PDB file of C-alpha atoms in Angstrom:
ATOM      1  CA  UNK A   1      97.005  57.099 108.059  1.00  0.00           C
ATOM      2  CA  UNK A   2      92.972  57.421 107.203  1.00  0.00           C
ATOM      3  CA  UNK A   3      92.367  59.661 104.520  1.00  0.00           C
ATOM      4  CA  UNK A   4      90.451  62.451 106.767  1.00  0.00           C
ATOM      5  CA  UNK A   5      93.515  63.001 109.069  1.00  0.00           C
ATOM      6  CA  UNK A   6      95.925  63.448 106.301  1.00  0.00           C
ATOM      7  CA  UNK A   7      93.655  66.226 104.611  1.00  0.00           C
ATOM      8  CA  UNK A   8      93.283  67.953 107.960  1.00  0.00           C
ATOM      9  CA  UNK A   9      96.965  67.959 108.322  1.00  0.00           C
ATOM     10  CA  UNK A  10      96.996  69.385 104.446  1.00  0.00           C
ATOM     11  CA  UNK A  11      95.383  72.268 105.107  1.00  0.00           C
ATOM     12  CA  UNK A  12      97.228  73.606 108.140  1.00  0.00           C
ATOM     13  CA  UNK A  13      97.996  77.649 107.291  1.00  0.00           C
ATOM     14  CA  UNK A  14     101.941  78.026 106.599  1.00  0.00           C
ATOM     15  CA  UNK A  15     103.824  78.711 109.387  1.00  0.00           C
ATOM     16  CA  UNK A  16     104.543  82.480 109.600  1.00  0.00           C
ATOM     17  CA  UNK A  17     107.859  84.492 110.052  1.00  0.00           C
ATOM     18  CA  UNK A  18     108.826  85.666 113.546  1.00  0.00           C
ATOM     19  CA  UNK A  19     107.786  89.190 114.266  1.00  0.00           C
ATOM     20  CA  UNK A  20     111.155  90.111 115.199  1.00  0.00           C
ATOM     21  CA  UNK A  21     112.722  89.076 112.038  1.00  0.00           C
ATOM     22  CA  UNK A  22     109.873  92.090 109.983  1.00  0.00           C
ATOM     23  CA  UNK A  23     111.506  94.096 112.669  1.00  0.00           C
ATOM     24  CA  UNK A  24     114.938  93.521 111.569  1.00  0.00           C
ATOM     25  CA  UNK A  25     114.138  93.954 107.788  1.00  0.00           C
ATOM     26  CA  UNK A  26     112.436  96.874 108.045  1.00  0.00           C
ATOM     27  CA  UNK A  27     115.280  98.846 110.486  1.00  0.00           C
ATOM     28  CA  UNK A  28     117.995  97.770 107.836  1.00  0.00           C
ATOM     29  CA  UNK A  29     116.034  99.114 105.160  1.00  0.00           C
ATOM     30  CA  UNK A  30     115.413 102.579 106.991  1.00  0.00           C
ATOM     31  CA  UNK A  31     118.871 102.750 108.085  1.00  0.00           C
ATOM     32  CA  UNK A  32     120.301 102.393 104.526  1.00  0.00           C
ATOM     33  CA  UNK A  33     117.101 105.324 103.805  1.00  0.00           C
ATOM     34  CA  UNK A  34     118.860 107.592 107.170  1.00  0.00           C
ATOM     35  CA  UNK A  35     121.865 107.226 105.374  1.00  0.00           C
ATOM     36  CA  UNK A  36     121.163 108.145 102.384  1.00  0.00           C
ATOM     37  CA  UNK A  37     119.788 111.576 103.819  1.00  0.00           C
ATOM     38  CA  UNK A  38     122.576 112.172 106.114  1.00  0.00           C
ATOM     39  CA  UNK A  39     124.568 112.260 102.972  1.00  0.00           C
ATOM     40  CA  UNK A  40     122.578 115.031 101.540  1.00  0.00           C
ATOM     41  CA  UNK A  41     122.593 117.315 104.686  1.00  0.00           C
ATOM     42  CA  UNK A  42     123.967 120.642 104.102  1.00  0.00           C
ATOM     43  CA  UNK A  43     126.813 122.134 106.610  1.00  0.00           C
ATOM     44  CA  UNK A  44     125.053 122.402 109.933  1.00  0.00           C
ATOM     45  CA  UNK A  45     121.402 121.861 108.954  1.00  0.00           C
ATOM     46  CA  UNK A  46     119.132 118.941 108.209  1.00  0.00           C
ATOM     47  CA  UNK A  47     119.076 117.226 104.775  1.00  0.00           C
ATOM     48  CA  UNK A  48     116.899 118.072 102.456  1.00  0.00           C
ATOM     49  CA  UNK A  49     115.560 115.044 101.329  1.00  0.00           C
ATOM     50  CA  UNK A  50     114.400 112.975 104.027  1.00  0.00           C
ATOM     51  CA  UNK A  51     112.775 109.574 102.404  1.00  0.00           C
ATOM     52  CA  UNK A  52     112.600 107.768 105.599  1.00  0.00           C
ATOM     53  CA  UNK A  53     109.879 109.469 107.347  1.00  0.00           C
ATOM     54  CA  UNK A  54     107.243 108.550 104.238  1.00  0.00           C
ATOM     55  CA  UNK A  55     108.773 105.263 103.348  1.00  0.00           C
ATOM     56  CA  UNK A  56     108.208 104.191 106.740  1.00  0.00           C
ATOM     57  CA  UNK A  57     104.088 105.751 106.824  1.00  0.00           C
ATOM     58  CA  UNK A  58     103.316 104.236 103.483  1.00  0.00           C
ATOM     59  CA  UNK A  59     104.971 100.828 104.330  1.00  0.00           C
ATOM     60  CA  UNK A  60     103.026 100.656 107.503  1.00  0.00           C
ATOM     61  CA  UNK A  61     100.147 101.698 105.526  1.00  0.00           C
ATOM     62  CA  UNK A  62     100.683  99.406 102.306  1.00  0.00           C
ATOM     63  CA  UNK A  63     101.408  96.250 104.444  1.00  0.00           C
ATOM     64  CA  UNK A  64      99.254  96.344 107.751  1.00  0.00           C
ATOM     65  CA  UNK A  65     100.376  93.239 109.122  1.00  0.00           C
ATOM     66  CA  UNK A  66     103.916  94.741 109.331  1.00  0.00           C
ATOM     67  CA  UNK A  67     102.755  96.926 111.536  1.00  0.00           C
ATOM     68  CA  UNK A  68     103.746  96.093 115.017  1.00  0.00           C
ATOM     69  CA  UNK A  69     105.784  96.854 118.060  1.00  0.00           C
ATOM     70  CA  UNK A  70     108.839  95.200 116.462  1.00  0.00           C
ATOM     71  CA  UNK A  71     108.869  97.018 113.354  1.00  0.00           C
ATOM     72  CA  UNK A  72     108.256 100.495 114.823  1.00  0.00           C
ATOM     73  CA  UNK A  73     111.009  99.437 117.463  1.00  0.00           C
ATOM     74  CA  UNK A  74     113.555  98.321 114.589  1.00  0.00           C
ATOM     75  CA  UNK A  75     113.010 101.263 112.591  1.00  0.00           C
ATOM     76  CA  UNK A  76     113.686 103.390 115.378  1.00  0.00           C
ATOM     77  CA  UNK A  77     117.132 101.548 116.512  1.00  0.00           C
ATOM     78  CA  UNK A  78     118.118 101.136 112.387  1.00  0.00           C
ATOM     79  CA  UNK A  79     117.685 105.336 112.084  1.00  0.00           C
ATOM     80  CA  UNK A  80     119.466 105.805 115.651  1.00  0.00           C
ATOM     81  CA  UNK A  81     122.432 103.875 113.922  1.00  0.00           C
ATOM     82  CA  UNK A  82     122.545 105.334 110.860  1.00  0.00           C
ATOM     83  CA  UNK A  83     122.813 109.079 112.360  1.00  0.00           C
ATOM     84  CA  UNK A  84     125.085 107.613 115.003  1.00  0.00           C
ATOM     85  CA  UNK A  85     127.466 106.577 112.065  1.00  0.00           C
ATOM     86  CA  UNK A  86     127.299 109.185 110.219  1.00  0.00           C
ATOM     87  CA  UNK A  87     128.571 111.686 112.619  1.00  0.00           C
ATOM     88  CA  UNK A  88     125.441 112.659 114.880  1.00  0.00           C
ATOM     89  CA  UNK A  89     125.646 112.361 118.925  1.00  0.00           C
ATOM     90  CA  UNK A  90     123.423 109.648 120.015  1.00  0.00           C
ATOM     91  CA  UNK A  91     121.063 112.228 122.408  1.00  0.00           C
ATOM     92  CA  UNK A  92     120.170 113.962 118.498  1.00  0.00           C
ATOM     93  CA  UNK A  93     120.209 111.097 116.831  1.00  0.00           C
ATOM     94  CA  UNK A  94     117.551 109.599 119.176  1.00  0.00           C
ATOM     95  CA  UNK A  95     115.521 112.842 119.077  1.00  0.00           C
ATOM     96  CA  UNK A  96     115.842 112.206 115.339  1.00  0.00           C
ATOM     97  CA  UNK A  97     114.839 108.888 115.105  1.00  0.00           C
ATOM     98  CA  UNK A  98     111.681 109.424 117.346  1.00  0.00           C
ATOM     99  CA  UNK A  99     110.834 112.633 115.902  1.00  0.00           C
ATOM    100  CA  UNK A 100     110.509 111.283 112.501  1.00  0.00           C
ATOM    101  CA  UNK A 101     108.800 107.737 114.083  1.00  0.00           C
ATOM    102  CA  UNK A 102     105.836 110.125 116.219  1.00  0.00           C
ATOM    103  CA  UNK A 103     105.329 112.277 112.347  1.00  0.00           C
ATOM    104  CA  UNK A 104     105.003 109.038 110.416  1.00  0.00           C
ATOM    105  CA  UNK A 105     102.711 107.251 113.350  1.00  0.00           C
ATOM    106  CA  UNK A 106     100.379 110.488 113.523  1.00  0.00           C
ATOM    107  CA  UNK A 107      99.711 110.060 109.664  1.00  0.00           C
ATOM    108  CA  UNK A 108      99.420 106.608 110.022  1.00  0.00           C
ATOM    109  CA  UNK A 109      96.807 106.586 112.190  1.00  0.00           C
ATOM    110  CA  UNK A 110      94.888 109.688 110.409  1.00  0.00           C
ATOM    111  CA  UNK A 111      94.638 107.975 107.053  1.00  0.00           C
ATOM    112  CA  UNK A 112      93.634 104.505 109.621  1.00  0.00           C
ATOM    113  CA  UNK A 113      91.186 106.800 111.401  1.00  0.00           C
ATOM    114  CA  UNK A 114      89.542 108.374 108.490  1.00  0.00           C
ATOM    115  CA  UNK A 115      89.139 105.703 105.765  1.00  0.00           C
ATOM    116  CA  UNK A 116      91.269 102.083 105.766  1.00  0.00           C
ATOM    117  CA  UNK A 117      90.356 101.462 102.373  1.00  0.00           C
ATOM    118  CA  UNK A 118      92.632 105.020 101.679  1.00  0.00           C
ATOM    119  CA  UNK A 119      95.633 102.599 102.081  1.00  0.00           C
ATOM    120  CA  UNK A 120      95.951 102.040  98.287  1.00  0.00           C
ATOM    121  CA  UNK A 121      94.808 105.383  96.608  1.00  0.00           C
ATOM    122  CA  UNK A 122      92.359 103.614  94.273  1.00  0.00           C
ATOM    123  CA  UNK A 123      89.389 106.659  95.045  1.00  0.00           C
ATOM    124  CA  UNK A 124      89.712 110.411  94.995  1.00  0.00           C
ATOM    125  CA  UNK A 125      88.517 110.752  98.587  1.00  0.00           C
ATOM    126  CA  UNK A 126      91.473 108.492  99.469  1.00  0.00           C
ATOM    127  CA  UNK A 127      94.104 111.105  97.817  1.00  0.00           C
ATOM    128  CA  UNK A 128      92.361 113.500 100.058  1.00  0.00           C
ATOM    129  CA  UNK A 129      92.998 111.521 102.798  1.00  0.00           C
ATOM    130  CA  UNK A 130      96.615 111.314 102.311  1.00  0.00           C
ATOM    131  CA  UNK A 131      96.992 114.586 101.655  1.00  0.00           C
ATOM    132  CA  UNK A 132      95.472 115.347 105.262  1.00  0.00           C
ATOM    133  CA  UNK A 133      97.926 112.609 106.915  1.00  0.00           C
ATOM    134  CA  UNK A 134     101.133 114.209 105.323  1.00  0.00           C
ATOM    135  CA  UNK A 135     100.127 117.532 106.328  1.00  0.00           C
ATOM    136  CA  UNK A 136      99.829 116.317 109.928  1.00  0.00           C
ATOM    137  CA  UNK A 137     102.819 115.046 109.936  1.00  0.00           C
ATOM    138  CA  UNK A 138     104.279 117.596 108.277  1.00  0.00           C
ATOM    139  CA  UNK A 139     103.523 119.799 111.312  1.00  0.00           C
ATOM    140  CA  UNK A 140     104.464 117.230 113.682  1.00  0.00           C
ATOM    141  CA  UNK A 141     107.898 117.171 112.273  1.00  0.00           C
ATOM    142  CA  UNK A 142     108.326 121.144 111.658  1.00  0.00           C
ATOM    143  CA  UNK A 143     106.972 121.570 115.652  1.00  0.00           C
ATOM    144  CA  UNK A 144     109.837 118.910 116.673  1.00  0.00           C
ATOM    145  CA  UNK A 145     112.491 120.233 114.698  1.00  0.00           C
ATOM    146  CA  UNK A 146     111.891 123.725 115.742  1.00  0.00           C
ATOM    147  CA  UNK A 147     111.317 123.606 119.077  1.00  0.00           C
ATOM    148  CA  UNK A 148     114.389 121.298 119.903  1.00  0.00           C
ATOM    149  CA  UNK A 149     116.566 122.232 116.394  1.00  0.00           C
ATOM    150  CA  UNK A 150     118.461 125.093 118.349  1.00  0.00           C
ATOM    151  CA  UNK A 151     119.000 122.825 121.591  1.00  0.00           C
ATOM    152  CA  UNK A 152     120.242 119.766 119.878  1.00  0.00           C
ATOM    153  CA  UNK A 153     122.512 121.424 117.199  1.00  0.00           C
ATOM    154  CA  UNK A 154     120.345 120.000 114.411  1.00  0.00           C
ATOM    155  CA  UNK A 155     120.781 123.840 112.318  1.00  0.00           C
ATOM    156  CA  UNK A 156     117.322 124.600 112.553  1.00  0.00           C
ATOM    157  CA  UNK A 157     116.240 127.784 114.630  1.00  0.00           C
ATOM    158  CA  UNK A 158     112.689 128.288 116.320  1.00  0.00           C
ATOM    159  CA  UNK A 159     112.129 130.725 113.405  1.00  0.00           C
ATOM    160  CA  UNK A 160     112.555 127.948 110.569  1.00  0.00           C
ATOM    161  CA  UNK A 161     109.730 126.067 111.642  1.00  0.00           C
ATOM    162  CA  UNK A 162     107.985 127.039 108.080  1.00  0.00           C
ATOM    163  CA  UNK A 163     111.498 125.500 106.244  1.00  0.00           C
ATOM    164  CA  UNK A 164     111.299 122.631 107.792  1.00  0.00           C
ATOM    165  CA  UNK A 165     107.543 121.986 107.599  1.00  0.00           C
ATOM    166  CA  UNK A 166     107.988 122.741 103.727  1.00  0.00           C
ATOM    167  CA  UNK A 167     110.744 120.727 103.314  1.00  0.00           C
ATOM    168  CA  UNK A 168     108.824 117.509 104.955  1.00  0.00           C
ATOM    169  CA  UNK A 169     105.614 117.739 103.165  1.00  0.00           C
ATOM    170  CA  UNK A 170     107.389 118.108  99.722  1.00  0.00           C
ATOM    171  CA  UNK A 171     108.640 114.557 100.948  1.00  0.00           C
ATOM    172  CA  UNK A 172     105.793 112.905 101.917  1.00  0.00           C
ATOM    173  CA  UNK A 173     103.664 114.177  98.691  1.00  0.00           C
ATOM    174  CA  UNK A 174     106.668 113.152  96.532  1.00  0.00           C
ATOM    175  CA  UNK A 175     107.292 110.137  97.769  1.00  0.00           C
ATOM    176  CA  UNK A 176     103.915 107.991 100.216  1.00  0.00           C
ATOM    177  CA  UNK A 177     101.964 107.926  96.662  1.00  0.00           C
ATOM    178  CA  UNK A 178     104.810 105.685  95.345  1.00  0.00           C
ATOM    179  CA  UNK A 179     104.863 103.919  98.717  1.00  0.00           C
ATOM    180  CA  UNK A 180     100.929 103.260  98.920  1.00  0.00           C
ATOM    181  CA  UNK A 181     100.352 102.307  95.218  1.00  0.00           C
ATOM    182  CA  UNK A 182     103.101  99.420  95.626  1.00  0.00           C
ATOM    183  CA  UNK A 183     101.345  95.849  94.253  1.00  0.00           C
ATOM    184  CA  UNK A 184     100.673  93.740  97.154  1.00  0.00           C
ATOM    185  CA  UNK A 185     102.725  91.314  96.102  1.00  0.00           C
ATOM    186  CA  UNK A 186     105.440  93.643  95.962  1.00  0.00           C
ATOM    187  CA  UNK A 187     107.367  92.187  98.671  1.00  0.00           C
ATOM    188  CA  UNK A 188     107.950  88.383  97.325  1.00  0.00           C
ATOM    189  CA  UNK A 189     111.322  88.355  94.601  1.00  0.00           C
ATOM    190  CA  UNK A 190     108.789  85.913  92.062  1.00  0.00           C
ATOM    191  CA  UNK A 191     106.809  88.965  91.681  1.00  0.00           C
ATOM    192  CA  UNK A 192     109.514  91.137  90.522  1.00  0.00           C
ATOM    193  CA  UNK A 193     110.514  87.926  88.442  1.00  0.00           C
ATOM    194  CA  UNK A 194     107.379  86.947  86.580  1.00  0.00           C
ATOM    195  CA  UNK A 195     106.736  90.823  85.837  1.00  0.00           C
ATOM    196  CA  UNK A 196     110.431  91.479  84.328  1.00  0.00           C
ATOM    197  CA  UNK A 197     109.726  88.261  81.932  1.00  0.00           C
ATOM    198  CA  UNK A 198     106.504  89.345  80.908  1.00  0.00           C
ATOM    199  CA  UNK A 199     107.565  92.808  79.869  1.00  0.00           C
ATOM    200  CA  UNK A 200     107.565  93.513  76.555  1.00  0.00           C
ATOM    201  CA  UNK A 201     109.285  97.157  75.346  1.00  0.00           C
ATOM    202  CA  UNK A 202     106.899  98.527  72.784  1.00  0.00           C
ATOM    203  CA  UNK A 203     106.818 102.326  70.843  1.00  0.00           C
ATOM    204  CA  UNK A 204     103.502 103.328  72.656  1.00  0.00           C
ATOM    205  CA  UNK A 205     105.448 103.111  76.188  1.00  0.00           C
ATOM    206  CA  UNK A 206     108.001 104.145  75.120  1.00  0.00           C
ATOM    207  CA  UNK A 207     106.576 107.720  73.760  1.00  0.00           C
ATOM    208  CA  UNK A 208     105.463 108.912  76.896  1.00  0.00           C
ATOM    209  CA  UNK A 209     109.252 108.294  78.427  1.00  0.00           C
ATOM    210  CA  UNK A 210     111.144 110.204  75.285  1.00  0.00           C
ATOM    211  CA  UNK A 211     108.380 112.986  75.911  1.00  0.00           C
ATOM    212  CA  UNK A 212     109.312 113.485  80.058  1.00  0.00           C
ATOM    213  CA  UNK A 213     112.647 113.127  79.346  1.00  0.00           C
ATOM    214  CA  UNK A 214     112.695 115.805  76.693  1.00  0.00           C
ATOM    215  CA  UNK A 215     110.174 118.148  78.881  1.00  0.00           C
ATOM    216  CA  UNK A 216     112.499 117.330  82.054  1.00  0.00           C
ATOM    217  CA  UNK A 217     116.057 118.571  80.123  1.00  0.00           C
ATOM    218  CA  UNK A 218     114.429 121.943  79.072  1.00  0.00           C
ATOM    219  CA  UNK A 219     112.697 122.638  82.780  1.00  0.00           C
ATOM    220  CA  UNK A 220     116.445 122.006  83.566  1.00  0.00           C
ATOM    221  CA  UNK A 221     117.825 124.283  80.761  1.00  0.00           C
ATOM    222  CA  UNK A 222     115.529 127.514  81.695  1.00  0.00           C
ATOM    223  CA  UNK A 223     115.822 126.502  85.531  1.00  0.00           C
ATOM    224  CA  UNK A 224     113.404 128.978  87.580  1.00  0.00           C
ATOM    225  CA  UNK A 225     110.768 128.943  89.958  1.00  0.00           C
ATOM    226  CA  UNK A 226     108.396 127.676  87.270  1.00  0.00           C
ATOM    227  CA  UNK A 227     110.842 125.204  85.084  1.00  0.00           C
ATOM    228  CA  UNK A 228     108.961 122.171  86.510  1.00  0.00           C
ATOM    229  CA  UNK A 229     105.609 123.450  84.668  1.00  0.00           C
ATOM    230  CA  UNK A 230     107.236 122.350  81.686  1.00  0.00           C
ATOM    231  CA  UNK A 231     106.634 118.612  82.427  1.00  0.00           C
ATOM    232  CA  UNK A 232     103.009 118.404  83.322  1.00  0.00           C
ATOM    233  CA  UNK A 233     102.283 117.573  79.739  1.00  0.00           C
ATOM    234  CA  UNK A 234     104.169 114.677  79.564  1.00  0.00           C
ATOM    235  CA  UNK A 235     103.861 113.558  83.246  1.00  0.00           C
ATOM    236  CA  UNK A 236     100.159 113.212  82.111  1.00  0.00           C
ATOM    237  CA  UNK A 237     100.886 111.078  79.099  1.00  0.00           C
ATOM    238  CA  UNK A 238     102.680 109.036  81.592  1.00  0.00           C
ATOM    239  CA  UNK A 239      99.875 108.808  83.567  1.00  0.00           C
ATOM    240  CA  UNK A 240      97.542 107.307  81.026  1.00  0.00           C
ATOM    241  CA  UNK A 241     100.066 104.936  79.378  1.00  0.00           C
ATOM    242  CA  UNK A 242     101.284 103.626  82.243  1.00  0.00           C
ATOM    243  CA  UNK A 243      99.775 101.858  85.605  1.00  0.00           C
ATOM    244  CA  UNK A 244      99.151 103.582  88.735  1.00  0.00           C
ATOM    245  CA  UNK A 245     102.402 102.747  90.639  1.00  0.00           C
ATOM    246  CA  UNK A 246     104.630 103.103  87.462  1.00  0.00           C
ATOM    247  CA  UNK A 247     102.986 107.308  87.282  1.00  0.00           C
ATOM    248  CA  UNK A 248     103.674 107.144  90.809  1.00  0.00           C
ATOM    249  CA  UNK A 249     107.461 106.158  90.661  1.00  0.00           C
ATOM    250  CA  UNK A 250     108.379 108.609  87.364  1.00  0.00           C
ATOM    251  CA  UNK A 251     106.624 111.959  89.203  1.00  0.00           C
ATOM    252  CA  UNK A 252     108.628 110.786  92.584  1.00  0.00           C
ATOM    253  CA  UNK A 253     111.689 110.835  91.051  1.00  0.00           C
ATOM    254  CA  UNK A 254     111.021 113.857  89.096  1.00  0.00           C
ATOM    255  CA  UNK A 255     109.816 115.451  92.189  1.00  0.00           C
ATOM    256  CA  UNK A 256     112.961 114.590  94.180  1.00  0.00           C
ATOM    257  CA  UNK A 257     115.338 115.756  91.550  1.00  0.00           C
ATOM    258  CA  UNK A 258     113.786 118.995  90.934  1.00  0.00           C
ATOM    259  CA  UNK A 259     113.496 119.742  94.701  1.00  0.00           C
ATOM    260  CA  UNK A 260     116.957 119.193  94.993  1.00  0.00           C
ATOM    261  CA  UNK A 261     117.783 121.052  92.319  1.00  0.00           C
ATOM    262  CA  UNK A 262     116.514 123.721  94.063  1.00  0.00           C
ATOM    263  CA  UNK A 263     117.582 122.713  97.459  1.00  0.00           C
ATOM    264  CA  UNK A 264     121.085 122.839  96.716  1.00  0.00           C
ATOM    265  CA  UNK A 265     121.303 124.874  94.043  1.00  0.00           C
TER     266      UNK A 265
END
């Protein structure tokens, strides 16, 4: 074979995965997400923590080439199956599943309208941005849930249109930053490998951790309104020790517990 032919055949691009098979990933991860929240629902009312809704924006956001019609499609079927399973009729459990698939498109496409380079938080305007998207989703989901709640038996009155509103943007704010500030290379296993074997536990990192988890236990000691106050300081040093996702992952899961906490008491 002549030399020229056998480069040109070199340099053909990798062949890329079906579209249905991002589909199928993606509505198995969200399902495991739906049931995770269904576990956490309260005796005739909606869950308090509901990760899929900003899981699902911020993947869509963080990976643009996932999405498509397949992966919307498969993360509507994978939530449908989840509630299904876990007790809900199918009607509500489709209501469900769209509901929270309409919220997370609107704030898709807001932080896609505004500014595309707001995917990855790396400016201040872009954490404005965000901010903007989960508030209109936010009141996309509170206008669904409340309008329909009553109808479908989902424990949510016209009147708790503000709870559920609340409940949804304490989500997304917890949890999209986490979502968007993901490495790109997030989503291959040699990432995850080469970054575990280059870590290297040292006193200054370790500080910062010690300090949360020290401010964390007395928030949780003197409970109140105001505990979580008490770990700014530290959340802070955590911010300037550690990279950008890492501060995004320890204030998530600080965020989640505390709202639970609260949520059910």
């Amino acid at each position: 074979m002549p030399e020229p032919q056998r480069r040109t055949q070199d340099k053909r691009p990798p062949q890329q995965r079906p579209a249905f098979f991002d589909g199928l990933v993606l509505g198995l991860g969200i399902a495991l997400l739906a049931v995770l929240g269904s576990q956490l629902r309260a005796q005739g009312g909606m869950p308090p923590l509901w990760p899929v809704a900003p899981v699902l924006m911020g993947v869509m956001l963080r990976f643009p080439h996932l999405s498509h019609s397949w992966s919307w499609g498969g993360c509507v079927i994978g939530m449908v199956s989840a509630q299904h399973l876990s007790g809900v009729a199918i009607f509500p459990a489709l209501w469900i599943a769209l509901a929270t698939t309409f919220s997370s498109l609107l704030g898709y496409l807001t932080i896609t309208y505004l500014s595309p380079q707001s995917r990855t938080l790396r400016n201040p305007a872009a954490v404005m941005h965000m901010l903007l998207a989960c508030l209109v989703a936010s009141v996309a989901d509170g206008m669904f849930y409340a309008l329909l709640g009553g109808t479908l038996s989902l424990g949510l009155a016209p009147r708790n249109m503000l709870h559920w509103f609340a409940s949804s943007l304490v989500n997304y704010v917890a949890i999209l930053p986490m979502v968007l500030t993901l490495p790109q290379k997030a989503l291959s296993p040699r990432y995850w490998e080469e970054s575990t074997s280059k870590q290297h536990l040292e006193v200054r990192m370790l500080l910062p951790l010690l300090a949360l988890a020290l401010c964390t236990a007395t928030a949780w000691t003197l409970q109140g309104k105001a505990a979580p106050v008490f770990t700014l300081p530290a959340l802070l040093w955590c911010a300037m020790a550690f990279p950008l996702f890492a501060s995004c992952v320890l204030t998530a899961i600080l965020g989640m517990l505390f709202f639970l906490g609260m949520a059910l008491g």
